[in-house]
Amino acid sequence: MSEFLRIRGGIPLNGDVSVSGSKNAAVAIIPAALLGSTPSTIENLPDIDDVYCYRDILKYLGAKVDFKHGVMRIDPRGVNKNELPIELVSRMRASYYLVPTLMGRLGSAHVPMPGGCDIGNRPIDQTVKGLTSLGAKVDTAGGVISAVRGEAFGGNEVFLAMPSVGATINTMLAAVSAPGRTTIHNAAKEPHIVDTANFLSSMGARVKGAGTDVIRIDGGRPLSGSNYTIIPDQIETGTLMIAAAATRGDVTIHGTIPTHMESLTAKLLEMGVYVTDEDDVIRVRATGTLRPVTLKTQVYPGFPTDLQQPLTAMLTQAWGTSYVTETIFENRFRYVDELRRMGADIKIFERTAVVQGVERLRAATITATDLRAGAAMIVAALMAEGESKVGGIQYIMRGYEHIDEKLRSLGGEVEFI
Ligand code: EPZ
């Protein structure tokens, strides 16, 4: 078992690379397959720990699951358990998507509170609100989310207090089984919401408006399994774009959806990076000095919190002062201490990081504190002179498919040790 990612920095990344399937779509679409009366085949799944975790959970529940070469076939007909042990769900946040899907299939679900990255307070009140608005009886006592369909289960108006990704997906997953019309107001608009809605539609559900802030679902229709290919990973694409620019490289990324990347592309252009796209290909080139920027994380289509960390790592090398405000998760600056150990000049004022560019980062042994902090460590190590060792790789393996091979194919000296 590897413990570190060893990276020799200072080498510009050059060449072509393909992006993998979206983690955050995968972890919603795999449990959604439980709602079908027949098997589903899901393609373009990333080879990452979160997908393996879901494979193990579905098998435990009684589904037949086969996962090879990015394709998962799920036959949910044997699912007969509606409870999960904490060991199986504590590894990832998205395990709570099993609450509406098991409830839809078996009438009730008992799922321990989700785990996942420690990036701040991650309440589930909006998921509870969504499910109870549909008439489900929900209880979270003892650290377990219990949901029972109940007599009154049916479509309704749901007003989310904030556009939460998790609450939007959970409410959508419940609403497809709830007879009648559900309208989700103030829904999240991230690409993986749209992809989950498209998968549900391919199963026979009526879901309209995903990608806008009002989603309408006519629930209670019979759903069958489907063959579905998930979208490319927006955050992996962004991480590769940042790595290319940070090393002053020239990288062409294939299999992307450029419109998903607009907020990052705009920031990179502002920094003086060349970004062009055509069809599903994005090319990123950087040569000279990088200019500083001011940015604030926001819900989609704003700048994603998941790219705040790797972009901040890159800003340590911009010529001047950048201001990065994190509005989504309050603990998403914990990785900054590691960057400081590499010589970065970053000061945190409440939710804003003030990043003063320095000429060079020094190689160091650094530790990822969560998945996207891992991406920041990789970007920093790729820029630093000398050999760095990045620990905490279990986080990186949760969400980045074969990141070592991909970076090596671009000329990076990167290996798991
Ligand atoms: C999803 O998390 C993603 N995870 C995260 O990606 C991503 O950072 C986040 O959305 C924001 O884009 C998955 O898709 C599996 P939220 P989620 O509910 O659903 C508050 C990664 O690295 N809130 O949209 O947990 C919450 O505190 C991961 O890939 C409530 O107050 O995020 C936060 O401030 C990490 N009550 C904000 O909303 C609730 O009931 C957004 O959270 C729910 C959320």
Short mmCIF file of C-alpha atoms and ligand atoms in Angstrom, two decimals:
data_model
loop_
_atom_site.label_atom_id
_atom_site.label_comp_id
_atom_site.label_asym_id
_atom_site.label_seq_id
_atom_site.Cartn_x
_atom_site.Cartn_y
_atom_site.Cartn_z
CA MET A 1 0.00 0.00 0.00
CA SER A 2 1.45 3.37 -1.01
CA GLU A 3 1.74 6.09 1.59
CA PHE A 4 2.94 9.10 -0.36
CA LEU A 5 2.83 10.65 -3.77
CA ARG A 6 6.41 11.60 -4.65
CA ILE A 7 6.56 14.58 -6.98
CA ARG A 8 9.61 16.25 -8.53
CA GLY A 9 8.54 19.82 -9.20
CA GLY A 10 9.60 22.52 -11.60
CA ILE A 11 8.78 20.54 -14.76
CA PRO A 12 6.22 22.12 -17.14
CA LEU A 13 3.40 19.69 -17.97
CA ASN A 14 3.02 19.14 -21.70
CA GLY A 15 0.86 16.95 -23.89
CA ASP A 16 -2.60 15.41 -24.07
CA VAL A 17 -4.71 13.89 -21.32
CA SER A 18 -8.30 12.67 -20.99
CA VAL A 19 -10.63 13.49 -18.17
CA SER A 20 -12.49 10.73 -16.26
CA GLY A 21 -16.16 10.44 -15.35
CA SER A 22 -17.60 12.72 -12.68
CA LYS A 23 -17.21 11.53 -9.08
CA ASN A 24 -20.07 13.64 -7.79
CA ALA A 25 -22.42 12.42 -10.53
CA ALA A 26 -21.31 8.81 -10.00
CA VAL A 27 -22.06 8.83 -6.27
CA ALA A 28 -25.62 10.04 -6.94
CA ILE A 29 -26.39 7.93 -10.02
CA ILE A 30 -25.18 4.59 -8.58
CA PRO A 31 -27.70 4.68 -5.67
CA ALA A 32 -30.40 6.01 -8.03
CA ALA A 33 -30.13 2.68 -9.90
CA LEU A 34 -31.78 1.07 -6.84
CA LEU A 35 -35.05 2.72 -7.90
CA GLY A 36 -35.29 0.65 -11.10
CA SER A 37 -37.32 -2.53 -11.45
CA THR A 38 -34.63 -3.95 -13.79
CA PRO A 39 -30.80 -3.71 -14.00
CA SER A 40 -28.93 -0.55 -14.99
CA THR A 41 -25.59 -0.24 -16.73
CA ILE A 42 -23.62 2.89 -15.91
CA GLU A 43 -20.64 3.79 -18.07
CA ASN A 44 -17.69 6.16 -17.76
CA LEU A 45 -17.42 5.66 -14.00
CA PRO A 46 -14.10 6.77 -12.52
CA ASP A 47 -11.81 4.12 -11.02
CA ILE A 48 -11.77 5.73 -7.55
CA ASP A 49 -12.36 4.63 -3.97
CA ASP A 50 -15.78 6.32 -3.66
CA VAL A 51 -17.08 4.15 -6.51
CA TYR A 52 -15.62 0.98 -4.92
CA CYS A 53 -17.21 2.02 -1.64
CA TYR A 54 -20.62 2.22 -3.33
CA ARG A 55 -20.06 -1.14 -5.06
CA ASP A 56 -19.49 -2.72 -1.61
CA ILE A 57 -22.54 -1.00 -0.12
CA LEU A 58 -24.86 -2.14 -2.92
CA LYS A 59 -23.59 -5.71 -2.64
CA TYR A 60 -24.19 -5.63 1.12
CA LEU A 61 -27.77 -4.49 0.49
CA GLY A 62 -28.38 -7.53 -1.73
CA ALA A 63 -27.86 -6.06 -5.22
CA LYS A 64 -25.81 -7.90 -7.83
CA VAL A 65 -23.01 -5.60 -8.88
CA ASP A 66 -20.28 -6.02 -11.43
CA PHE A 67 -17.73 -3.21 -11.94
CA LYS A 68 -15.05 -3.47 -14.61
CA HIS A 69 -13.30 -1.01 -16.93
CA GLY A 70 -15.43 1.91 -15.82
CA VAL A 71 -18.74 0.12 -16.37
CA MET A 72 -20.99 -0.91 -13.49
CA ARG A 73 -23.93 -3.22 -13.97
CA ILE A 74 -26.36 -3.04 -11.06
CA ASP A 75 -29.20 -5.50 -10.63
CA PRO A 76 -31.22 -4.15 -7.69
CA ARG A 77 -33.86 -6.89 -7.65
CA GLY A 78 -32.28 -8.76 -4.72
CA VAL A 79 -32.06 -5.68 -2.46
CA ASN A 80 -33.66 -6.71 0.82
CA LYS A 81 -31.82 -4.72 3.51
CA ASN A 82 -32.79 -1.19 4.48
CA GLU A 83 -30.12 -0.67 7.17
CA LEU A 84 -26.42 -0.05 6.81
CA PRO A 85 -23.56 -0.42 9.30
CA ILE A 86 -21.51 2.67 10.06
CA GLU A 87 -18.26 1.08 8.73
CA LEU A 88 -19.68 1.01 5.21
CA VAL A 89 -21.00 4.56 5.07
CA SER A 90 -18.46 6.51 7.12
CA ARG A 91 -16.01 6.72 4.21
CA MET A 92 -18.08 9.10 2.13
CA ARG A 93 -20.55 11.92 2.31
CA ALA A 94 -22.73 10.72 -0.54
CA SER A 95 -23.85 7.59 1.32
CA TYR A 96 -26.92 9.55 2.44
CA TYR A 97 -28.27 9.35 -1.13
CA LEU A 98 -29.27 5.84 -0.03
CA VAL A 99 -31.93 7.31 2.28
CA PRO A 100 -34.41 8.30 -0.47
CA THR A 101 -33.46 5.44 -2.78
CA LEU A 102 -33.89 2.68 -0.17
CA MET A 103 -37.06 4.37 1.04
CA GLY A 104 -38.32 4.45 -2.57
CA ARG A 105 -37.54 0.78 -3.05
CA LEU A 106 -38.37 -0.77 0.34
CA GLY A 107 -40.53 1.84 2.08
CA SER A 108 -38.01 2.78 4.76
CA ALA A 109 -34.27 3.36 5.25
CA HIS A 110 -31.88 3.58 8.20
CA VAL A 111 -28.52 5.03 7.19
CA PRO A 112 -25.86 6.27 9.65
CA MET A 113 -24.96 9.95 9.30
CA PRO A 114 -22.61 10.42 6.35
CA GLY A 115 -18.82 10.75 6.61
CA GLY A 116 -16.74 12.43 3.92
CA CYS A 117 -14.25 15.27 3.94
CA ASP A 118 -13.95 17.38 7.08
CA ILE A 119 -14.26 20.75 5.35
CA GLY A 120 -16.62 22.44 7.78
CA ASN A 121 -20.03 22.09 9.31
CA ARG A 122 -22.06 19.88 6.95
CA PRO A 123 -25.62 19.88 8.30
CA ILE A 124 -28.38 17.83 6.67
CA ASP A 125 -31.35 19.97 7.74
CA GLN A 126 -32.30 20.75 4.13
CA THR A 127 -32.39 17.07 3.21
CA VAL A 128 -34.62 16.42 6.22
CA LYS A 129 -36.80 19.34 5.14
CA GLY A 130 -37.06 18.02 1.56
CA LEU A 131 -38.06 14.51 2.66
CA THR A 132 -40.51 15.65 5.33
CA SER A 133 -42.11 18.11 2.89
CA LEU A 134 -42.98 15.03 0.80
CA GLY A 135 -44.65 13.43 3.82
CA ALA A 136 -41.84 11.05 4.82
CA LYS A 137 -41.29 10.55 8.56
CA VAL A 138 -37.66 11.37 9.23
CA ASP A 139 -35.73 10.94 12.48
CA THR A 140 -32.01 11.56 13.02
CA ALA A 141 -31.73 10.41 16.64
CA GLY A 142 -28.67 8.36 17.59
CA GLY A 143 -26.63 9.39 14.56
CA VAL A 144 -28.79 7.43 12.11
CA ILE A 145 -31.05 8.95 9.44
CA SER A 146 -34.28 6.97 9.51
CA ALA A 147 -36.90 7.70 6.87
CA VAL A 148 -40.24 5.99 6.46
CA ARG A 149 -42.50 6.61 3.49
CA GLY A 150 -45.78 6.78 5.47
CA GLU A 151 -49.39 7.24 4.32
CA ALA A 152 -49.06 10.91 3.38
CA PHE A 153 -46.06 10.42 1.07
CA GLY A 154 -46.66 12.47 -2.10
CA GLY A 155 -45.51 15.39 -4.22
CA ASN A 156 -45.33 18.86 -2.67
CA GLU A 157 -43.68 22.29 -2.85
CA VAL A 158 -40.16 22.22 -1.34
CA PHE A 159 -38.39 25.49 -0.57
CA LEU A 160 -34.69 24.95 0.14
CA ALA A 161 -33.12 27.58 2.40
CA MET A 162 -29.94 27.44 0.30
CA PRO A 163 -29.14 25.72 -3.01
CA SER A 164 -27.58 22.63 -1.41
CA VAL A 165 -26.31 19.98 -3.82
CA GLY A 166 -27.01 17.12 -1.41
CA ALA A 167 -30.50 18.32 -0.45
CA THR A 168 -31.46 18.91 -4.10
CA ILE A 169 -30.34 15.41 -5.09
CA ASN A 170 -31.97 13.75 -2.06
CA THR A 171 -35.26 15.55 -2.66
CA MET A 172 -35.20 14.66 -6.38
CA LEU A 173 -34.45 11.00 -5.57
CA ALA A 174 -37.37 10.90 -3.13
CA ALA A 175 -39.77 12.85 -5.36
CA VAL A 176 -39.58 10.40 -8.27
CA SER A 177 -41.29 7.81 -6.02
CA ALA A 178 -43.76 10.29 -4.46
CA PRO A 179 -47.08 10.31 -6.35
CA GLY A 180 -47.99 13.76 -7.69
CA ARG A 181 -46.08 16.95 -8.55
CA THR A 182 -43.04 18.07 -6.54
CA THR A 183 -41.51 21.48 -7.15
CA ILE A 184 -38.07 22.13 -5.66
CA HIS A 185 -37.46 25.88 -5.29
CA ASN A 186 -33.96 27.32 -4.88
CA ALA A 187 -32.46 24.08 -6.23
CA ALA A 188 -28.72 23.71 -6.78
CA LYS A 189 -27.66 23.88 -10.45
CA GLU A 190 -24.35 21.96 -10.51
CA PRO A 191 -23.66 19.73 -13.56
CA HIS A 192 -24.05 16.57 -11.43
CA ILE A 193 -27.62 17.65 -10.51
CA VAL A 194 -28.46 17.77 -14.21
CA ASP A 195 -26.75 14.43 -14.81
CA THR A 196 -28.69 12.76 -11.98
CA ALA A 197 -31.95 14.21 -13.35
CA ASN A 198 -31.07 12.92 -16.85
CA PHE A 199 -30.40 9.45 -15.46
CA LEU A 200 -33.75 9.46 -13.63
CA SER A 201 -35.48 10.58 -16.84
CA SER A 202 -33.77 7.74 -18.73
CA MET A 203 -35.34 5.36 -16.17
CA GLY A 204 -38.80 6.72 -16.98
CA ALA A 205 -39.10 9.53 -14.42
CA ARG A 206 -40.51 12.98 -15.34
CA VAL A 207 -37.98 15.56 -14.17
CA LYS A 208 -37.96 19.05 -15.69
CA GLY A 209 -35.88 22.13 -14.99
CA ALA A 210 -32.68 20.57 -13.59
CA GLY A 211 -29.90 23.11 -14.10
CA THR A 212 -32.24 25.98 -13.18
CA ASP A 213 -33.33 26.90 -9.68
CA VAL A 214 -36.78 25.33 -10.02
CA ILE A 215 -37.05 21.57 -10.63
CA ARG A 216 -40.46 19.97 -11.26
CA ILE A 217 -40.97 16.25 -10.83
CA ASP A 218 -44.09 14.24 -11.58
CA GLY A 219 -43.53 11.30 -9.26
CA GLY A 220 -44.91 7.84 -8.74
CA ARG A 221 -44.25 6.55 -12.26
CA PRO A 222 -42.75 3.05 -12.60
CA LEU A 223 -38.99 3.23 -13.17
CA SER A 224 -36.93 0.66 -15.01
CA GLY A 225 -33.17 0.22 -15.28
CA SER A 226 -31.28 2.17 -17.90
CA ASN A 227 -27.99 2.32 -19.80
CA TYR A 228 -26.35 5.62 -19.03
CA THR A 229 -22.98 7.33 -19.54
CA ILE A 230 -22.04 9.86 -16.90
CA ILE A 231 -20.56 13.28 -17.61
CA PRO A 232 -16.87 14.19 -17.40
CA ASP A 233 -15.59 15.34 -14.03
CA GLN A 234 -15.73 19.12 -13.80
CA ILE A 235 -13.35 19.28 -10.83
CA GLU A 236 -10.78 16.88 -12.30
CA THR A 237 -10.84 18.96 -15.51
CA GLY A 238 -10.28 22.11 -13.44
CA THR A 239 -7.47 20.51 -11.45
CA LEU A 240 -5.68 19.51 -14.66
CA MET A 241 -6.20 23.00 -16.12
CA ILE A 242 -4.69 24.56 -12.98
CA ALA A 243 -1.78 22.08 -12.92
CA ALA A 244 -1.02 22.89 -16.57
CA ALA A 245 -1.03 26.64 -15.95
CA ALA A 246 0.79 26.45 -12.60
CA THR A 247 3.73 24.60 -14.17
CA ARG A 248 3.75 27.01 -17.16
CA GLY A 249 2.93 24.06 -19.38
CA ASP A 250 0.87 23.42 -22.49
CA VAL A 251 -1.79 20.76 -21.95
CA THR A 252 -4.71 19.66 -24.10
CA ILE A 253 -7.51 18.03 -22.11
CA HIS A 254 -9.89 15.74 -24.00
CA GLY A 255 -13.43 14.60 -23.16
CA THR A 256 -14.44 17.76 -21.27
CA ILE A 257 -17.55 19.95 -21.25
CA PRO A 258 -16.03 23.44 -21.64
CA THR A 259 -19.21 25.27 -20.56
CA HIS A 260 -18.87 23.64 -17.10
CA MET A 261 -15.48 25.30 -16.77
CA GLU A 262 -16.41 28.91 -17.56
CA SER A 263 -15.83 30.38 -14.09
CA LEU A 264 -12.35 28.84 -13.89
CA THR A 265 -11.52 29.72 -17.48
CA ALA A 266 -12.43 33.35 -16.77
CA LYS A 267 -10.05 33.44 -13.76
CA LEU A 268 -7.21 31.78 -15.68
CA LEU A 269 -7.60 34.30 -18.54
CA GLU A 270 -7.50 37.10 -15.96
CA MET A 271 -4.23 35.62 -14.67
CA GLY A 272 -2.71 35.79 -18.15
CA VAL A 273 -3.10 32.10 -19.01
CA TYR A 274 -4.13 31.14 -22.58
CA VAL A 275 -7.26 28.96 -22.55
CA THR A 276 -8.98 27.85 -25.74
CA ASP A 277 -11.64 25.24 -26.38
CA GLU A 278 -13.25 23.46 -29.27
CA ASP A 279 -15.95 20.80 -28.97
CA ASP A 280 -14.91 18.66 -25.97
CA VAL A 281 -11.26 19.77 -25.91
CA ILE A 282 -9.69 22.46 -23.72
CA ARG A 283 -6.12 23.66 -24.23
CA VAL A 284 -4.31 25.51 -21.44
CA ARG A 285 -0.99 27.27 -22.00
CA ALA A 286 0.97 29.52 -19.70
CA THR A 287 4.31 31.10 -20.31
CA GLY A 288 5.42 34.14 -18.34
CA THR A 289 4.25 35.86 -15.23
CA LEU A 290 0.91 34.99 -13.65
CA ARG A 291 -1.25 37.94 -12.57
CA PRO A 292 -3.01 37.93 -9.16
CA VAL A 293 -6.82 37.74 -8.94
CA THR A 294 -9.67 38.28 -6.50
CA LEU A 295 -12.24 35.51 -6.25
CA LYS A 296 -15.10 34.29 -4.15
CA THR A 297 -16.42 30.73 -4.16
CA GLN A 298 -20.07 30.45 -5.08
CA VAL A 299 -22.65 27.87 -6.06
CA TYR A 300 -22.69 26.88 -9.75
CA PRO A 301 -22.24 28.64 -12.13
CA GLY A 302 -20.02 30.64 -9.76
CA PHE A 303 -16.46 29.63 -8.91
CA PRO A 304 -16.58 26.15 -7.30
CA THR A 305 -15.38 25.68 -3.74
CA ASP A 306 -13.80 22.40 -4.89
CA LEU A 307 -11.34 24.34 -7.07
CA GLN A 308 -10.56 27.01 -4.49
CA GLN A 309 -7.79 24.92 -2.95
CA PRO A 310 -5.78 24.04 -6.08
CA LEU A 311 -6.21 27.56 -7.48
CA THR A 312 -4.98 29.12 -4.23
CA ALA A 313 -1.88 26.91 -4.46
CA MET A 314 -1.25 28.33 -7.94
CA LEU A 315 -1.80 31.92 -6.74
CA THR A 316 1.21 31.57 -4.43
CA GLN A 317 3.25 32.07 -7.63
CA ALA A 318 1.32 35.03 -9.05
CA TRP A 319 3.07 38.39 -9.25
CA GLY A 320 1.25 40.38 -6.54
CA THR A 321 -1.54 39.94 -4.02
CA SER A 322 -4.61 37.76 -4.54
CA TYR A 323 -7.73 37.63 -2.36
CA VAL A 324 -9.65 34.37 -2.11
CA THR A 325 -12.93 34.30 -0.17
CA GLU A 326 -14.46 30.92 0.70
CA THR A 327 -18.22 31.28 1.19
CA ILE A 328 -19.34 27.62 1.14
CA PHE A 329 -17.28 25.62 3.67
CA GLU A 330 -15.60 27.36 6.61
CA ASN A 331 -12.78 24.78 7.05
CA ARG A 332 -11.54 24.88 3.52
CA PHE A 333 -8.36 26.79 4.34
CA ARG A 334 -6.80 24.14 6.56
CA TYR A 335 -4.34 23.14 3.84
CA VAL A 336 -2.81 26.64 3.91
CA ASP A 337 -0.44 25.63 6.76
CA GLU A 338 1.09 23.03 4.45
CA LEU A 339 1.58 25.62 1.69
CA ARG A 340 3.25 27.94 4.21
CA ARG A 341 5.72 25.15 5.02
CA MET A 342 6.68 25.28 1.36
CA GLY A 343 7.38 29.02 1.60
CA ALA A 344 3.97 30.39 0.58
CA ASP A 345 2.96 33.77 1.99
CA ILE A 346 -0.74 33.43 2.90
CA LYS A 347 -2.67 35.17 5.66
CA ILE A 348 -6.22 34.22 6.60
CA PHE A 349 -8.69 36.89 7.70
CA GLU A 350 -11.93 35.11 8.64
CA ARG A 351 -13.08 33.61 5.34
CA THR A 352 -10.56 35.38 3.11
CA ALA A 353 -7.05 34.22 2.23
CA VAL A 354 -4.65 36.98 1.26
CA VAL A 355 -2.03 35.38 -0.95
CA GLN A 356 1.17 37.30 -1.63
CA GLY A 357 2.99 35.73 -4.56
CA VAL A 358 6.51 34.42 -3.89
CA GLU A 359 9.17 33.60 -6.45
CA ARG A 360 9.47 29.89 -5.72
CA LEU A 361 7.95 27.26 -3.43
CA ARG A 362 10.34 24.85 -1.67
CA ALA A 363 9.82 21.11 -1.91
CA ALA A 364 8.61 19.56 1.36
CA THR A 365 6.82 16.62 2.93
CA ILE A 366 3.22 17.78 3.11
CA THR A 367 -0.11 16.20 3.99
CA ALA A 368 -3.51 16.46 2.33
CA THR A 369 -6.23 17.19 4.88
CA ASP A 370 -9.10 16.42 2.49
CA LEU A 371 -9.64 15.50 -1.16
CA ARG A 372 -9.29 18.93 -2.76
CA ALA A 373 -6.55 19.89 -0.30
CA GLY A 374 -4.83 16.91 -1.93
CA ALA A 375 -5.24 18.62 -5.30
CA ALA A 376 -3.70 21.79 -3.82
CA MET A 377 -0.73 19.79 -2.48
CA ILE A 378 -0.19 18.21 -5.91
CA VAL A 379 -0.26 21.60 -7.66
CA ALA A 380 2.14 23.07 -5.09
CA ALA A 381 4.52 20.12 -5.36
CA LEU A 382 4.46 20.31 -9.17
CA MET A 383 5.53 23.96 -8.96
CA ALA A 384 8.16 23.62 -6.21
CA GLU A 385 11.84 23.15 -6.95
CA GLY A 386 12.94 19.66 -5.85
CA GLU A 387 11.24 16.54 -4.60
CA SER A 388 8.12 16.73 -2.42
CA LYS A 389 6.24 13.93 -0.72
CA VAL A 390 2.46 14.30 -0.40
CA GLY A 391 0.82 12.30 2.40
CA GLY A 392 -2.89 11.77 3.05
CA ILE A 393 -3.19 10.03 -0.31
CA GLN A 394 -6.27 8.10 0.84
CA TYR A 395 -8.17 11.37 0.23
CA ILE A 396 -6.72 11.80 -3.25
CA MET A 397 -7.62 8.19 -4.18
CA ARG A 398 -11.24 8.88 -3.22
CA GLY A 399 -11.68 11.28 -6.09
CA TYR A 400 -8.88 11.36 -8.69
CA GLU A 401 -8.57 8.44 -11.09
CA HIS A 402 -4.96 7.36 -11.71
CA ILE A 403 -3.68 10.86 -11.07
CA ASP A 404 -0.07 9.62 -11.03
CA GLU A 405 -0.35 8.03 -14.49
CA LYS A 406 -2.12 11.06 -15.93
CA LEU A 407 0.53 13.48 -14.68
CA ARG A 408 3.32 11.15 -15.84
CA SER A 409 1.78 11.07 -19.32
CA LEU A 410 2.23 14.86 -19.33
CA GLY A 411 5.91 14.58 -18.44
CA GLY A 412 5.48 15.01 -14.67
CA GLU A 413 7.74 13.01 -12.37
CA VAL A 414 5.03 11.66 -10.08
CA GLU A 415 4.76 8.26 -8.42
CA PHE A 416 3.09 6.56 -5.48
CA ILE A 417 5.65 5.28 -2.99
C1 EPZ B 1 -21.40 18.69 -2.59
O1 EPZ B 1 -21.37 18.55 -1.17
C2 EPZ B 1 -20.17 18.01 -3.12
N1 EPZ B 1 -20.21 16.60 -2.75
C3 EPZ B 1 -18.92 18.68 -2.57
O2 EPZ B 1 -17.80 18.09 -3.18
C4 EPZ B 1 -18.95 20.18 -2.92
O3 EPZ B 1 -17.88 20.83 -2.29
C5 EPZ B 1 -20.27 20.81 -2.46
O4 EPZ B 1 -21.39 20.07 -2.98
C6 EPZ B 1 -20.43 22.26 -2.91
O5 EPZ B 1 -20.37 22.31 -4.31
C7 EPZ B 1 -20.90 15.75 -3.51
O6 EPZ B 1 -21.50 16.10 -4.52
C8 EPZ B 1 -20.87 14.33 -3.09
P1 EPZ B 1 -23.97 21.36 -0.18
P2 EPZ B 1 -22.69 18.82 -0.31
O7 EPZ B 1 -25.07 20.63 0.49
O8 EPZ B 1 -23.86 18.30 -1.07
C9 EPZ B 1 -24.84 24.20 3.63
C10 EPZ B 1 -15.63 17.17 -3.20
O9 EPZ B 1 -14.51 17.54 -2.81
N2 EPZ B 1 -25.91 23.23 3.96
O10 EPZ B 1 -24.23 21.97 -1.51
O11 EPZ B 1 -22.41 18.31 1.04
C11 EPZ B 1 -23.46 23.62 3.86
O12 EPZ B 1 -23.04 23.79 5.18
C12 EPZ B 1 -16.85 17.40 -2.35
O13 EPZ B 1 -15.84 16.59 -4.28
C13 EPZ B 1 -26.76 23.46 5.01
O14 EPZ B 1 -26.63 24.44 5.75
O15 EPZ B 1 -22.70 20.40 -0.30
C14 EPZ B 1 -22.63 24.40 2.87
O16 EPZ B 1 -22.27 25.65 3.44
C15 EPZ B 1 -16.53 17.95 -1.02
N3 EPZ B 1 -27.75 22.56 5.26
C16 EPZ B 1 -23.58 24.68 1.72
O17 EPZ B 1 -24.90 24.49 2.24
C17 EPZ B 1 -27.92 21.44 4.51
O18 EPZ B 1 -28.84 20.66 4.79
C18 EPZ B 1 -23.38 23.82 0.49
O19 EPZ B 1 -23.43 22.45 0.83
C19 EPZ B 1 -27.06 21.23 3.44
C20 EPZ B 1 -26.05 22.14 3.17
#
